[in-house]
């Protein structure tokens, strides 16, 4: 299959962060684009303003007529989250349309360019956006398909400049292990940030996660390179050259790390020298480590030390990744997408380092019943870093409830000075009563929808 055989691209689940990036690519490259999603969001609204026909009712008649009348010229891209009982999925399957998963199409696109695949059970969105920003800021012709909205560009998609040879274009791809999607990629360079147990509703066991990452690094071009977090067991799974990085050791690492004026200042040590004086305004020890990995890839691609330093100094982060919502002398509100115990631990540790003299209150919304069941003890351990914890009900996402699984599995083992359970309906009253000087919201569900109201409560206290 080649993409030039199609005129129309129809998306089932167009509002997803990865799907919307693909939709934009096809839109700017002259294809007719339309799609369905369950609910309208800021992303779907943005796509509609770009001329895409999007509807939110499960209805075959809403698919544009030109698409329905030309199945041979219409490619359907779907997300695994769309159930096989979906009316439109059934119609498209039974009427001669070509259906492909998002990951399959992304693999086709990326395969035409020099691909940098950034994988890991956490850290991949920030790291891939850092790589993309360094390249774009340094004048390298690149495209990027990211898993979050970058604050530098206000989008999850960067379009490359036209090129007679697409192999001269660098394509930065967030390589997602969910549903083994990253196995459609055959990168030239790859970063693997972590291989912790996650998505066990898909994989079943940690060994299966590790096996999948082994297959991913095995698909790196033999002449390419793997930049691997030090300590991971992947070196024997690839024919590519392997380089290791971490916060404090490896082939690439940081030194002279200090915190000044809420910035993390450090030098990046690499095999050929040192990039000194990097001032990362996006906080977090984990983000320093991500920056080390991103800088390593940029060096391999020929970007100068000065350009890497300038780019990282101007990097503004990704929405919902250590994002300041309010920052005054009296109150601070930070939001983060963390939804794995290691992510929660890294986030809270960095917040405490930034604000050692403030009592830390964390609001956590667990994501998925299966993840809560599998990692309840880990979440309780990580959340106990906060002085006060407010625990919300589980956000189910794609899952039905599991008998015996609730936030209580986490709550009972939290050792913080104060802990409270709350519904979203009662949350504002709880925060109003507590008057926290330092408040963080954590989770991959819909807790971010509460941020404007929480900000208002903190400003009025």
CSV table of C-alpha atoms in Angstrom, one decimal:
chain,number,residue,atom,x,y,z
A,1,UNK,CA,0.0,0.0,0.0
A,2,UNK,CA,1.2,3.5,-0.8
A,3,UNK,CA,-0.3,6.8,0.4
A,4,UNK,CA,-0.5,8.3,-3.1
A,5,UNK,CA,-3.3,6.0,-4.1
A,6,UNK,CA,-5.7,7.8,-1.8
A,7,UNK,CA,-7.5,11.2,-2.1
A,8,UNK,CA,-9.5,11.1,1.1
A,9,UNK,CA,-8.5,10.2,4.7
A,10,UNK,CA,-11.2,9.4,7.2
A,11,UNK,CA,-10.3,9.1,11.0
A,12,UNK,CA,-12.2,7.1,13.5
A,13,UNK,CA,-11.1,8.8,16.7
A,14,UNK,CA,-9.7,12.0,15.1
A,15,UNK,CA,-9.5,13.9,18.4
A,16,UNK,CA,-6.8,11.8,20.0
A,17,UNK,CA,-3.4,13.5,20.4
A,18,UNK,CA,-1.6,11.2,17.9
A,19,UNK,CA,-4.6,11.0,15.5
A,20,UNK,CA,-4.9,14.7,15.3
A,21,UNK,CA,-1.2,15.1,14.4
A,22,UNK,CA,-1.7,12.7,11.5
A,23,UNK,CA,-4.8,14.5,10.4
A,24,UNK,CA,-2.9,17.7,10.2
A,25,UNK,CA,-0.2,16.1,8.1
A,26,UNK,CA,-2.7,14.9,5.6
A,27,UNK,CA,-4.6,18.2,5.7
A,28,UNK,CA,-1.5,20.3,4.9
A,29,UNK,CA,-0.5,17.9,2.2
A,30,UNK,CA,-3.6,18.3,0.1
A,31,UNK,CA,-5.8,15.3,1.1
A,32,UNK,CA,-9.5,15.6,2.0
A,33,UNK,CA,-9.7,14.9,5.7
A,34,UNK,CA,-12.8,14.2,7.9
A,35,UNK,CA,-13.5,12.2,11.0
A,36,UNK,CA,-15.5,11.1,14.0
A,37,UNK,CA,-14.9,11.4,17.7
A,38,UNK,CA,-16.9,10.7,20.7
A,39,UNK,CA,-16.8,14.2,22.2
A,40,UNK,CA,-15.7,17.7,21.0
A,41,UNK,CA,-12.4,19.0,22.5
A,42,UNK,CA,-10.1,21.9,21.9
A,43,UNK,CA,-8.2,19.7,19.5
A,44,UNK,CA,-11.2,18.8,17.4
A,45,UNK,CA,-12.2,22.5,17.3
A,46,UNK,CA,-8.8,23.4,16.0
A,47,UNK,CA,-9.0,20.7,13.3
A,48,UNK,CA,-12.5,22.1,12.3
A,49,UNK,CA,-11.1,25.6,11.9
A,50,UNK,CA,-8.5,24.1,9.6
A,51,UNK,CA,-11.3,22.9,7.3
A,52,UNK,CA,-11.8,19.3,8.5
A,53,UNK,CA,-15.4,17.9,8.7
A,54,UNK,CA,-15.8,16.3,12.1
A,55,UNK,CA,-18.9,14.9,13.8
A,56,UNK,CA,-19.6,13.4,17.2
A,57,UNK,CA,-22.6,11.1,16.6
A,58,UNK,CA,-22.0,7.5,15.6
A,59,UNK,CA,-23.8,7.8,12.2
A,60,UNK,CA,-22.7,6.5,8.8
A,61,UNK,CA,-24.7,9.3,7.1
A,62,UNK,CA,-22.3,11.8,8.7
A,63,UNK,CA,-19.3,10.5,6.7
A,64,UNK,CA,-18.9,12.9,3.8
A,65,UNK,CA,-20.6,11.7,0.6
A,66,UNK,CA,-17.4,12.0,-1.4
A,67,UNK,CA,-15.7,9.6,1.0
A,68,UNK,CA,-18.5,7.0,1.0
A,69,UNK,CA,-18.8,7.0,-2.8
A,70,UNK,CA,-15.0,6.4,-3.3
A,71,UNK,CA,-13.9,3.5,-1.1
A,72,UNK,CA,-10.9,2.8,-3.3
A,73,UNK,CA,-9.6,6.3,-2.8
A,74,UNK,CA,-10.5,6.6,0.9
A,75,UNK,CA,-8.1,5.5,3.6
A,76,UNK,CA,-9.6,4.9,7.0
A,77,UNK,CA,-7.3,5.4,10.0
A,78,UNK,CA,-8.7,4.2,13.3
A,79,UNK,CA,-7.6,4.0,16.9
A,80,UNK,CA,-7.8,0.7,18.9
A,81,UNK,CA,-10.0,2.6,21.4
A,82,UNK,CA,-12.8,2.5,18.8
A,83,UNK,CA,-14.9,-0.7,19.5
A,84,UNK,CA,-15.5,-3.2,16.8
A,85,UNK,CA,-19.2,-2.7,17.3
A,86,UNK,CA,-19.0,0.9,16.2
A,87,UNK,CA,-21.6,1.5,13.4
A,88,UNK,CA,-19.2,3.4,11.2
A,89,UNK,CA,-16.4,0.8,11.8
A,90,UNK,CA,-18.7,-2.0,10.7
A,91,UNK,CA,-19.9,0.0,7.6
A,92,UNK,CA,-16.4,0.8,6.5
A,93,UNK,CA,-15.1,-2.7,7.1
A,94,UNK,CA,-18.0,-4.3,5.1
A,95,UNK,CA,-17.9,-1.9,2.1
A,96,UNK,CA,-14.4,-2.2,0.7
A,97,UNK,CA,-12.5,0.5,2.5
A,98,UNK,CA,-8.9,0.2,3.4
A,99,UNK,CA,-8.5,0.4,7.2
A,100,UNK,CA,-5.2,1.0,9.0
A,101,UNK,CA,-4.3,1.7,12.6
A,102,UNK,CA,-2.7,5.0,13.3
A,103,UNK,CA,0.6,3.3,14.1
A,104,UNK,CA,0.7,1.6,10.7
A,105,UNK,CA,0.2,4.9,8.8
A,106,UNK,CA,2.7,6.7,11.0
A,107,UNK,CA,5.2,3.9,10.2
A,108,UNK,CA,4.6,4.5,6.5
A,109,UNK,CA,5.1,8.3,6.8
A,110,UNK,CA,8.2,8.0,9.0
A,111,UNK,CA,9.7,5.4,6.8
A,112,UNK,CA,10.1,7.9,4.1
A,113,UNK,CA,12.4,10.1,6.3
A,114,UNK,CA,15.3,9.7,8.7
A,115,UNK,CA,13.4,8.7,11.8
A,116,UNK,CA,14.2,9.5,15.4
A,117,UNK,CA,12.0,7.2,17.6
A,118,UNK,CA,11.6,8.2,21.2
A,119,UNK,CA,10.2,5.3,23.3
A,120,UNK,CA,9.7,4.6,27.0
A,121,UNK,CA,7.0,3.9,29.5
A,122,UNK,CA,7.5,7.5,30.7
A,123,UNK,CA,9.4,10.6,29.6
A,124,UNK,CA,8.9,10.1,25.8
A,125,UNK,CA,6.6,13.0,25.2
A,126,UNK,CA,8.9,15.6,26.9
A,127,UNK,CA,12.0,14.0,25.4
A,128,UNK,CA,10.6,13.8,21.8
A,129,UNK,CA,9.4,17.4,22.1
A,130,UNK,CA,12.9,18.5,23.2
A,131,UNK,CA,14.5,16.8,20.3
A,132,UNK,CA,12.0,18.4,17.9
A,133,UNK,CA,12.6,21.8,19.4
A,134,UNK,CA,16.4,21.6,19.3
A,135,UNK,CA,16.2,20.6,15.6
A,136,UNK,CA,13.6,23.2,14.6
A,137,UNK,CA,15.4,26.0,16.6
A,138,UNK,CA,18.7,25.0,15.0
A,139,UNK,CA,17.4,25.1,11.5
A,140,UNK,CA,17.4,21.4,10.8
A,141,UNK,CA,14.6,20.4,8.3
A,142,UNK,CA,12.4,18.2,10.5
A,143,UNK,CA,8.9,16.9,11.0
A,144,UNK,CA,7.5,15.8,14.4
A,145,UNK,CA,4.6,13.7,15.5
A,146,UNK,CA,4.3,14.2,19.3
A,147,UNK,CA,2.1,13.0,22.1
A,148,UNK,CA,1.5,16.4,23.7
A,149,UNK,CA,1.0,20.0,22.8
A,150,UNK,CA,4.3,21.9,22.9
A,151,UNK,CA,4.3,25.3,24.5
A,152,UNK,CA,6.9,26.6,22.0
A,153,UNK,CA,4.7,25.8,19.0
A,154,UNK,CA,1.2,25.3,20.4
A,155,UNK,CA,0.8,22.0,18.5
A,156,UNK,CA,1.6,18.3,18.6
A,157,UNK,CA,2.8,18.4,15.0
A,158,UNK,CA,5.6,20.1,13.2
A,159,UNK,CA,5.6,20.1,9.4
A,160,UNK,CA,8.9,19.8,7.5
A,161,UNK,CA,10.0,22.1,4.6
A,162,UNK,CA,9.6,20.6,1.1
A,163,UNK,CA,12.6,18.4,0.2
A,164,UNK,CA,13.5,16.6,-3.1
A,165,UNK,CA,14.9,13.8,-1.0
A,166,UNK,CA,12.8,12.9,2.1
A,167,UNK,CA,15.7,11.0,3.6
A,168,UNK,CA,17.3,14.4,4.2
A,169,UNK,CA,14.4,15.3,6.5
A,170,UNK,CA,14.5,14.2,10.1
A,171,UNK,CA,11.2,12.8,11.5
A,172,UNK,CA,10.9,12.9,15.2
A,173,UNK,CA,8.3,10.4,16.4
A,174,UNK,CA,7.0,9.6,19.9
A,175,UNK,CA,7.2,5.8,19.7
A,176,UNK,CA,4.3,4.5,21.8
A,177,UNK,CA,4.4,1.1,23.4
A,178,UNK,CA,0.7,1.0,23.9
A,179,UNK,CA,-0.9,-1.8,21.8
A,180,UNK,CA,2.7,-2.4,20.5
A,181,UNK,CA,2.2,0.6,18.1
A,182,UNK,CA,6.0,1.4,18.0
A,183,UNK,CA,6.7,-1.9,16.2
A,184,UNK,CA,5.7,-0.2,12.9
A,185,UNK,CA,8.8,2.0,13.2
A,186,UNK,CA,12.3,1.3,11.9
A,187,UNK,CA,14.2,4.3,13.2
A,188,UNK,CA,17.7,5.5,12.3
A,189,UNK,CA,18.2,6.8,15.9
A,190,UNK,CA,16.2,5.8,18.9
A,191,UNK,CA,16.0,6.8,22.6
A,192,UNK,CA,14.5,4.5,25.2
A,193,UNK,CA,13.9,6.3,28.5
A,194,UNK,CA,12.4,3.5,30.6
A,195,UNK,CA,10.9,0.0,30.3
A,196,UNK,CA,8.9,-0.2,33.6
A,197,UNK,CA,5.8,-2.4,33.8
A,198,UNK,CA,2.9,-0.5,32.4
A,199,UNK,CA,-0.2,-1.1,30.1
A,200,UNK,CA,-0.5,-4.5,31.8
A,201,UNK,CA,-4.1,-4.6,30.6
A,202,UNK,CA,-2.5,-5.0,27.1
A,203,UNK,CA,0.7,-6.9,27.9
A,204,UNK,CA,-0.4,-9.0,30.8
A,205,UNK,CA,3.1,-9.1,32.4
A,206,UNK,CA,6.3,-7.0,32.6
A,207,UNK,CA,8.2,-9.7,30.7
A,208,UNK,CA,5.9,-9.0,27.7
A,209,UNK,CA,6.6,-5.3,27.9
A,210,UNK,CA,10.4,-6.0,27.9
A,211,UNK,CA,10.0,-8.3,25.0
A,212,UNK,CA,8.2,-5.6,23.0
A,213,UNK,CA,10.9,-3.0,23.7
A,214,UNK,CA,13.5,-5.6,22.7
A,215,UNK,CA,11.7,-6.0,19.3
A,216,UNK,CA,11.6,-2.2,18.9
A,217,UNK,CA,15.3,-1.6,19.4
A,218,UNK,CA,15.9,-4.6,17.1
A,219,UNK,CA,14.3,-2.6,14.3
A,220,UNK,CA,16.8,0.3,14.6
A,221,UNK,CA,18.8,0.5,11.4
A,222,UNK,CA,22.1,-1.4,11.9
A,223,UNK,CA,24.1,1.8,10.9
A,224,UNK,CA,22.0,3.8,13.4
A,225,UNK,CA,22.3,4.3,17.2
A,226,UNK,CA,20.4,3.5,20.4
A,227,UNK,CA,20.5,6.1,23.2
A,228,UNK,CA,19.5,4.0,26.2
A,229,UNK,CA,18.9,5.1,29.8
A,230,UNK,CA,21.7,3.5,31.8
A,231,UNK,CA,20.7,0.3,33.5
A,232,UNK,CA,18.2,-0.9,30.9
A,233,UNK,CA,18.7,-4.4,29.5
A,234,UNK,CA,18.4,-3.7,25.8
A,235,UNK,CA,22.0,-3.6,24.4
A,236,UNK,CA,22.0,-7.2,23.2
A,237,UNK,CA,18.6,-6.7,21.4
A,238,UNK,CA,19.9,-4.4,18.7
A,239,UNK,CA,22.6,-4.4,15.9
A,240,UNK,CA,22.9,-0.6,16.2
A,241,UNK,CA,25.6,1.1,18.2
A,242,UNK,CA,24.5,1.6,21.8
A,243,UNK,CA,25.2,4.7,23.9
A,244,UNK,CA,24.0,5.1,27.5
A,245,UNK,CA,22.8,8.2,29.3
A,246,UNK,CA,21.4,9.2,32.7
A,247,UNK,CA,21.3,12.0,35.2
A,248,UNK,CA,24.8,11.4,36.6
A,249,UNK,CA,26.6,8.7,34.7
A,250,UNK,CA,27.0,7.0,31.3
A,251,UNK,CA,28.3,8.2,27.9
A,252,UNK,CA,26.1,11.3,28.4
A,253,UNK,CA,25.2,12.9,31.7
A,254,UNK,CA,24.8,16.1,33.6
A,255,UNK,CA,27.2,17.7,36.0
A,256,UNK,CA,27.4,20.8,38.2
A,257,UNK,CA,23.6,20.6,38.6
A,258,UNK,CA,22.0,23.3,40.7
A,259,UNK,CA,18.6,25.0,41.1
A,260,UNK,CA,18.5,28.8,40.8
A,261,UNK,CA,15.3,30.9,40.4
A,262,UNK,CA,13.2,27.8,39.7
A,263,UNK,CA,15.6,26.8,36.8
A,264,UNK,CA,17.7,23.7,36.6
A,265,UNK,CA,21.2,24.8,35.6
A,266,UNK,CA,23.7,22.1,34.5
A,267,UNK,CA,26.5,21.1,32.1
A,268,UNK,CA,25.9,18.2,29.6
A,269,UNK,CA,28.9,15.9,29.4
A,270,UNK,CA,29.3,13.9,26.2
A,271,UNK,CA,32.1,11.8,24.7
A,272,UNK,CA,33.6,14.7,22.8
A,273,UNK,CA,33.4,17.4,25.5
A,274,UNK,CA,31.0,19.4,27.6
A,275,UNK,CA,28.0,21.7,26.8
A,276,UNK,CA,28.2,24.1,29.7
A,277,UNK,CA,25.6,26.6,31.1
A,278,UNK,CA,22.3,25.0,30.1
A,279,UNK,CA,19.5,26.7,32.0
A,280,UNK,CA,16.3,24.5,31.8
A,281,UNK,CA,13.3,26.6,32.8
A,282,UNK,CA,11.1,23.5,32.7
A,283,UNK,CA,11.8,22.1,36.2
A,284,UNK,CA,12.5,18.5,37.3
A,285,UNK,CA,15.5,16.2,37.7
A,286,UNK,CA,13.7,13.9,35.2
A,287,UNK,CA,13.6,16.7,32.7
A,288,UNK,CA,17.3,17.3,33.1
A,289,UNK,CA,17.8,13.6,32.2
A,290,UNK,CA,15.4,14.0,29.3
A,291,UNK,CA,17.4,17.0,28.1
A,292,UNK,CA,20.6,14.9,28.2
A,293,UNK,CA,19.1,12.3,25.9
A,294,UNK,CA,17.7,14.9,23.6
A,295,UNK,CA,21.1,16.7,23.4
A,296,UNK,CA,22.8,13.4,22.7
A,297,UNK,CA,20.6,12.8,19.6
A,298,UNK,CA,21.1,16.4,18.4
A,299,UNK,CA,24.9,16.0,18.7
A,300,UNK,CA,24.7,12.8,16.6
A,301,UNK,CA,22.7,14.7,14.0
A,302,UNK,CA,25.4,17.3,13.7
A,303,UNK,CA,23.9,20.1,15.8
A,304,UNK,CA,26.5,22.3,17.4
A,305,UNK,CA,26.9,22.6,21.2
A,306,UNK,CA,26.0,26.3,21.1
A,307,UNK,CA,22.8,25.6,19.2
A,308,UNK,CA,21.8,22.8,21.6
A,309,UNK,CA,22.4,25.1,24.6
A,310,UNK,CA,20.4,27.9,23.1
A,311,UNK,CA,17.5,25.6,22.1
A,312,UNK,CA,17.3,24.0,25.6
A,313,UNK,CA,17.4,27.4,27.2
A,314,UNK,CA,14.4,28.4,25.2
A,315,UNK,CA,12.4,25.1,25.6
A,316,UNK,CA,9.0,25.9,27.2
A,317,UNK,CA,7.8,22.3,27.8
A,318,UNK,CA,4.6,20.4,27.0
A,319,UNK,CA,1.2,21.1,28.3
A,320,UNK,CA,0.3,19.0,31.3
A,321,UNK,CA,4.0,18.2,31.9
A,322,UNK,CA,5.1,20.1,35.0
A,323,UNK,CA,3.0,23.0,33.8
A,324,UNK,CA,2.6,26.1,36.0
A,325,UNK,CA,-1.0,27.1,36.2
A,326,UNK,CA,-0.5,29.7,39.0
A,327,UNK,CA,2.7,31.1,40.4
A,328,UNK,CA,2.5,34.0,42.9
A,329,UNK,CA,4.2,34.7,46.2
A,330,UNK,CA,1.2,33.3,48.1
A,331,UNK,CA,0.2,30.3,46.0
A,332,UNK,CA,1.6,27.9,43.4
A,333,UNK,CA,-0.5,25.5,41.3
A,334,UNK,CA,1.3,23.0,39.0
A,335,UNK,CA,-0.3,20.4,36.8
A,336,UNK,CA,1.3,17.1,35.6
A,337,UNK,CA,0.1,14.2,33.5
A,338,UNK,CA,1.9,11.6,35.6
A,339,UNK,CA,0.0,8.3,35.7
A,340,UNK,CA,2.6,5.8,36.7
A,341,UNK,CA,4.2,5.5,40.2
A,342,UNK,CA,7.7,6.3,38.9
A,343,UNK,CA,6.4,9.4,37.1
A,344,UNK,CA,4.6,10.5,40.3
A,345,UNK,CA,7.7,10.0,42.3
A,346,UNK,CA,9.9,12.0,39.9
A,347,UNK,CA,7.4,14.8,39.7
A,348,UNK,CA,6.9,15.2,43.5
A,349,UNK,CA,10.6,14.9,44.2
A,350,UNK,CA,11.3,17.7,41.9
A,351,UNK,CA,8.5,19.9,43.3
A,352,UNK,CA,9.9,19.4,46.8
A,353,UNK,CA,13.4,20.3,45.6
A,354,UNK,CA,12.1,23.5,44.1
A,355,UNK,CA,10.0,24.5,47.1
A,356,UNK,CA,11.7,23.0,50.2
A,357,UNK,CA,10.0,25.5,52.5
A,358,UNK,CA,6.4,25.0,51.4
A,359,UNK,CA,4.0,22.4,52.5
A,360,UNK,CA,3.1,20.3,49.5
A,361,UNK,CA,-0.5,19.2,48.8
A,362,UNK,CA,-1.1,16.8,45.9
A,363,UNK,CA,-4.4,16.0,44.2
A,364,UNK,CA,-4.2,12.6,42.4
A,365,UNK,CA,-6.7,11.2,40.0
A,366,UNK,CA,-5.9,7.5,39.3
A,367,UNK,CA,-6.1,6.5,35.6
A,368,UNK,CA,-7.6,3.1,34.7
A,369,UNK,CA,-9.0,0.4,37.0
A,370,UNK,CA,-6.4,-2.1,35.8
A,371,UNK,CA,-3.5,0.3,36.4
A,372,UNK,CA,-4.8,1.1,39.9
A,373,UNK,CA,-5.0,-2.6,40.7
A,374,UNK,CA,-1.6,-3.4,39.4
A,375,UNK,CA,0.3,-0.4,40.9
A,376,UNK,CA,-1.7,0.5,44.0
A,377,UNK,CA,1.2,0.0,46.4
A,378,UNK,CA,3.6,2.0,44.1
A,379,UNK,CA,1.2,4.9,43.9
A,380,UNK,CA,0.7,5.0,47.7
A,381,UNK,CA,4.5,5.0,48.2
A,382,UNK,CA,5.1,7.8,45.6
A,383,UNK,CA,2.2,10.0,46.9
A,384,UNK,CA,3.5,9.7,50.4
A,385,UNK,CA,6.2,12.2,49.4
A,386,UNK,CA,3.5,14.9,49.6
A,387,UNK,CA,2.6,16.4,53.0
A,388,UNK,CA,-1.1,16.3,52.1
A,389,UNK,CA,-2.9,14.1,49.6
A,390,UNK,CA,-6.4,14.5,48.2
A,391,UNK,CA,-7.3,11.3,46.3
A,392,UNK,CA,-10.1,11.3,43.7
A,393,UNK,CA,-12.1,8.5,42.2
A,394,UNK,CA,-10.6,6.4,39.4
A,395,UNK,CA,-10.9,7.9,35.8
A,396,UNK,CA,-12.0,4.8,33.8
A,397,UNK,CA,-10.9,5.9,30.3
A,398,UNK,CA,-11.4,2.9,28.1
A,399,UNK,CA,-12.2,0.4,30.9
A,400,UNK,CA,-15.3,-0.9,32.6
A,401,UNK,CA,-15.2,-1.1,36.4
A,402,UNK,CA,-13.3,-4.1,38.0
A,403,UNK,CA,-14.9,-5.6,41.1
A,404,UNK,CA,-13.1,-4.6,44.2
A,405,UNK,CA,-10.9,-2.0,42.6
A,406,UNK,CA,-11.3,1.6,43.7
A,407,UNK,CA,-9.1,4.5,45.0
A,408,UNK,CA,-9.3,2.9,48.4
A,409,UNK,CA,-6.6,0.4,47.3
A,410,UNK,CA,-4.2,3.4,47.1
A,411,UNK,CA,-5.6,5.5,49.9
A,412,UNK,CA,-5.2,2.9,52.7
A,413,UNK,CA,-1.4,2.8,52.3
A,414,UNK,CA,-0.6,6.5,51.9
A,415,UNK,CA,1.6,7.6,54.8
A,416,UNK,CA,1.3,11.4,54.3
A,417,UNK,CA,0.7,13.7,57.3
A,418,UNK,CA,-2.9,14.3,56.0
A,419,UNK,CA,-4.9,12.4,53.5
A,420,UNK,CA,-8.4,12.8,52.2
A,421,UNK,CA,-10.7,11.1,49.7
A,422,UNK,CA,-12.8,13.4,47.6
A,423,UNK,CA,-15.1,13.4,44.6
A,424,UNK,CA,-14.6,16.0,41.9
A,425,UNK,CA,-17.9,17.6,42.9
A,426,UNK,CA,-16.5,18.3,46.4
A,427,UNK,CA,-12.9,19.1,45.4
A,428,UNK,CA,-13.2,22.8,45.4
A,429,UNK,CA,-14.7,22.9,48.9
A,430,UNK,CA,-11.9,20.7,50.2
A,431,UNK,CA,-9.2,22.9,48.7
A,432,UNK,CA,-10.9,26.0,49.9
A,433,UNK,CA,-10.9,24.6,53.4
A,434,UNK,CA,-7.2,23.5,53.3
A,435,UNK,CA,-5.8,26.8,51.7
A,436,UNK,CA,-2.7,25.1,50.4
A,437,UNK,CA,0.3,27.4,49.5
A,438,UNK,CA,1.7,24.7,47.1
A,439,UNK,CA,-0.9,22.6,45.2
A,440,UNK,CA,-0.2,20.1,42.4
A,441,UNK,CA,-2.7,18.1,40.3
A,442,UNK,CA,-1.6,14.7,39.0
A,443,UNK,CA,-3.2,12.3,36.5
A,444,UNK,CA,-3.9,11.4,32.9
A,445,UNK,CA,-7.7,11.7,33.2
A,446,UNK,CA,-9.8,14.8,33.2
A,447,UNK,CA,-8.4,16.5,36.3
A,448,UNK,CA,-7.1,19.3,34.1
A,449,UNK,CA,-10.6,20.4,33.5
A,450,UNK,CA,-10.7,21.5,37.2
A,451,UNK,CA,-7.6,23.8,36.8
A,452,UNK,CA,-9.4,27.1,36.1
A,453,UNK,CA,-11.6,26.7,39.1
A,454,UNK,CA,-8.8,25.5,41.3
A,455,UNK,CA,-6.7,28.5,40.2
A,456,UNK,CA,-9.6,30.8,41.1
A,457,UNK,CA,-9.9,29.3,44.6
A,458,UNK,CA,-6.2,29.7,45.3
A,459,UNK,CA,-6.2,33.3,44.1
A,460,UNK,CA,-9.0,34.1,46.4
A,461,UNK,CA,-7.6,32.5,49.6
